[in-house]
Amino acid sequence: TPESADQHRNQSLRVFLRDREKEYLEYVLKSAQGDKEQAAKILGIDSSTLYRKIERYRLQENPAVSSDDQKRAKKSVTD
């Protein structure tokens, strides 16, 4: 959308992708109720890679989760 394009116009691609990756990691961790093994499965990455990303982005350990997020996370694993 034009609004989001304006919002990100002054960011480099690297910064934009880093920010989106962090947001998605937070979402998946929240969806998996902080279960890093489950989150790694959803993301399709090794758990050691997830731990490095958690450190890099300084993500919180036990994010709150909604029931909708839980359902979406479970669906991602089964799809």
Coordinates of N, CA and C in Angstrom, one line a residue:
T1 N 0.8 -1.2 0.0 CA 0.0 0.0 0.0 C 0.9 1.2 0.0
P2 N 0.4 2.3 -0.5 CA 1.2 3.6 -0.5 C 1.6 4.0 0.9
E3 N 0.8 3.8 1.9 CA 1.2 4.2 3.2 C 2.4 3.4 3.7
S4 N 2.4 2.1 3.5 CA 3.5 1.3 4.0 C 4.7 1.6 3.1
A5 N 4.6 1.9 1.9 CA 5.7 2.2 1.0 C 6.4 3.5 1.6
D6 N 5.6 4.5 1.9 CA 6.1 5.8 2.5 C 6.8 5.5 3.8
Q7 N 6.2 4.6 4.6 CA 6.8 4.3 5.9 C 8.2 3.7 5.8
H8 N 8.4 2.9 4.8 CA 9.7 2.2 4.6 C 10.6 2.8 3.6
R9 N 10.3 3.9 3.0 CA 11.0 4.4 1.9 C 12.5 4.7 2.2
N10 N 12.7 5.2 3.4 CA 14.1 5.6 3.8 C 14.9 4.5 4.5
Q11 N 14.4 3.2 4.5 CA 15.1 2.1 5.0 C 15.9 1.4 3.9
S12 N 17.0 0.8 4.3 CA 17.7 0.0 3.4 C 16.9 -1.4 3.3
L13 N 17.2 -2.1 2.3 CA 16.5 -3.5 2.2 C 17.0 -4.3 3.4
R14 N 18.2 -4.2 3.8 CA 18.8 -5.0 4.9 C 18.0 -4.7 6.2
V15 N 17.8 -3.5 6.5 CA 17.1 -3.0 7.7 C 15.7 -3.5 7.6
F16 N 15.0 -3.3 6.5 CA 13.6 -3.7 6.3 C 13.5 -5.2 6.6
L17 N 14.3 -6.1 6.0 CA 14.3 -7.5 6.1 C 14.6 -7.9 7.6
R18 N 15.5 -7.3 8.2 CA 15.8 -7.6 9.6 C 14.6 -7.3 10.5
D19 N 14.0 -6.2 10.3 CA 12.8 -5.8 11.1 C 11.7 -6.8 10.9
R20 N 11.4 -7.2 9.6 CA 10.4 -8.2 9.3 C 10.7 -9.6 9.9
E21 N 12.0 -10.0 9.9 CA 12.4 -11.2 10.4 C 12.1 -11.2 12.0
K22 N 12.5 -10.2 12.6 CA 12.3 -10.0 14.1 C 10.8 -10.1 14.4
E23 N 10.0 -9.4 13.7 CA 8.6 -9.4 13.9 C 8.0 -10.8 13.7
Y24 N 8.4 -11.5 12.7 CA 7.9 -12.9 12.4 C 8.4 -13.8 13.5
L25 N 9.6 -13.7 13.9 CA 10.1 -14.6 15.0 C 9.3 -14.4 16.3
E26 N 9.1 -13.1 16.6 CA 8.2 -12.8 17.8 C 6.9 -13.4 17.7
Y27 N 6.3 -13.3 16.5 CA 4.9 -13.9 16.2 C 4.9 -15.4 16.4
V28 N 5.9 -16.1 15.8 CA 6.0 -17.5 15.9 C 6.3 -18.0 17.3
L29 N 7.2 -17.3 18.0 CA 7.5 -17.7 19.4 C 6.2 -17.5 20.3
K30 N 5.5 -16.4 20.0 CA 4.3 -16.2 20.8 C 3.2 -17.3 20.4
S31 N 3.1 -17.6 19.2 CA 2.2 -18.7 18.7 C 2.5 -20.0 19.3
A32 N 3.8 -20.3 19.5 CA 4.2 -21.6 20.1 C 4.3 -21.5 21.6
Q33 N 3.8 -20.5 22.2 CA 3.8 -20.3 23.6 C 5.2 -20.3 24.2
G34 N 6.2 -19.8 23.5 CA 7.5 -19.7 24.0 C 8.3 -21.1 23.8
D35 N 7.6 -22.1 23.2 CA 8.3 -23.4 23.0 C 9.2 -23.3 21.8
K36 N 10.5 -23.2 22.1 CA 11.5 -22.9 21.0 C 11.6 -24.1 20.0
E37 N 11.5 -25.3 20.5 CA 11.5 -26.5 19.6 C 10.3 -26.4 18.6
Q38 N 9.2 -26.1 19.2 CA 8.0 -26.0 18.3 C 8.1 -24.8 17.3
A39 N 8.6 -23.7 17.8 CA 8.8 -22.5 17.0 C 9.8 -22.9 15.8
A40 N 10.9 -23.6 16.2 CA 11.9 -23.9 15.1 C 11.2 -24.8 14.1
K41 N 10.4 -25.8 14.5 CA 9.7 -26.6 13.5 C 8.8 -25.8 12.6
I42 N 8.0 -24.8 13.2 CA 7.1 -24.0 12.4 C 8.0 -23.2 11.4
L43 N 9.1 -22.7 11.8 CA 10.0 -21.9 11.0 C 10.8 -22.7 10.0
G44 N 10.8 -24.0 10.2 CA 11.6 -24.9 9.3 C 13.1 -24.6 9.5
I45 N 13.6 -24.3 10.7 CA 15.0 -24.1 10.9 C 15.4 -24.9 12.1
D46 N 16.7 -25.1 12.3 CA 17.2 -25.9 13.4 C 17.1 -25.0 14.6
S47 N 16.9 -25.7 15.8 CA 16.7 -25.0 17.0 C 17.9 -24.1 17.4
S48 N 19.1 -24.6 17.0 CA 20.3 -23.7 17.3 C 20.3 -22.4 16.5
T49 N 19.8 -22.5 15.3 CA 19.6 -21.2 14.5 C 18.6 -20.3 15.2
L50 N 17.5 -20.9 15.7 CA 16.5 -20.1 16.4 C 17.1 -19.4 17.6
Y51 N 17.9 -20.2 18.4 CA 18.5 -19.6 19.6 C 19.4 -18.5 19.2
R52 N 20.2 -18.6 18.2 CA 21.1 -17.5 17.7 C 20.3 -16.2 17.4
K53 N 19.1 -16.5 16.7 CA 18.3 -15.3 16.3 C 17.6 -14.7 17.5
I54 N 17.3 -15.5 18.5 CA 16.7 -14.9 19.7 C 17.7 -14.0 20.4
E55 N 19.0 -14.5 20.4 CA 20.0 -13.7 21.0 C 20.3 -12.4 20.2
R56 N 20.3 -12.6 18.9 CA 20.6 -11.4 18.0 C 19.6 -10.3 18.2
Y57 N 18.3 -10.7 18.2 CA 17.2 -9.8 18.3 C 16.8 -9.5 19.7
R58 N 17.4 -10.1 20.7 CA 17.1 -9.9 22.1 C 15.6 -10.1 22.4
L59 N 15.0 -11.2 21.9 CA 13.6 -11.5 22.0 C 13.3 -11.9 23.4
Q60 N 12.1 -11.6 23.9 CA 11.8 -12.1 25.3 C 11.5 -13.6 25.3
E61 N 11.8 -14.1 26.5 CA 11.7 -15.6 26.6 C 10.3 -16.2 26.6
N62 N 9.4 -15.6 27.3 CA 8.0 -16.2 27.4 C 6.9 -15.2 27.0
P63 N 6.8 -14.9 25.8 CA 5.7 -14.0 25.3 C 4.3 -14.5 25.6
A64 N 3.4 -13.6 25.8 CA 2.0 -13.9 26.0 C 1.5 -14.4 24.7
V65 N 0.4 -15.2 24.7 CA -0.1 -15.8 23.5 C -1.6 -15.8 23.5
S66 N -2.2 -15.6 22.4 CA -3.7 -15.7 22.3 C -4.1 -17.0 21.7
S67 N -5.3 -17.4 21.9 CA -5.8 -18.7 21.4 C -5.8 -18.7 19.9
D68 N -6.0 -17.6 19.2 CA -5.9 -17.5 17.8 C -4.5 -17.8 17.3
D69 N -3.5 -17.2 18.0 CA -2.1 -17.4 17.6 C -1.8 -18.9 17.8
Q70 N -2.3 -19.6 18.8 CA -2.0 -21.0 19.0 C -2.6 -21.8 17.9
K71 N -3.8 -21.5 17.4 CA -4.4 -22.2 16.3 C -3.6 -22.0 15.0
R72 N -3.2 -20.8 14.8 CA -2.5 -20.6 13.5 C -1.1 -21.3 13.6
A73 N -0.5 -21.3 14.7 CA 0.8 -22.0 14.9 C 0.6 -23.5 14.6
K74 N -0.4 -24.1 15.2 CA -0.6 -25.6 15.0 C -0.9 -25.9 13.6
K75 N -1.7 -25.0 12.9 CA -2.0 -25.2 11.5 C -0.8 -25.1 10.7
S76 N 0.1 -24.2 11.0 CA 1.4 -24.1 10.2 C 2.2 -25.3 10.3
V77 N 2.2 -26.0 11.4 CA 3.0 -27.3 11.5 C 2.3 -28.4 10.8
T78 N 1.0 -28.4 10.7 CA 0.3 -29.5 10.1 C 0.2 -29.3 8.6
D79 N 0.4 -28.1 8.1 CA 0.2 -27.9 6.6 C 1.5 -28.3 5.8

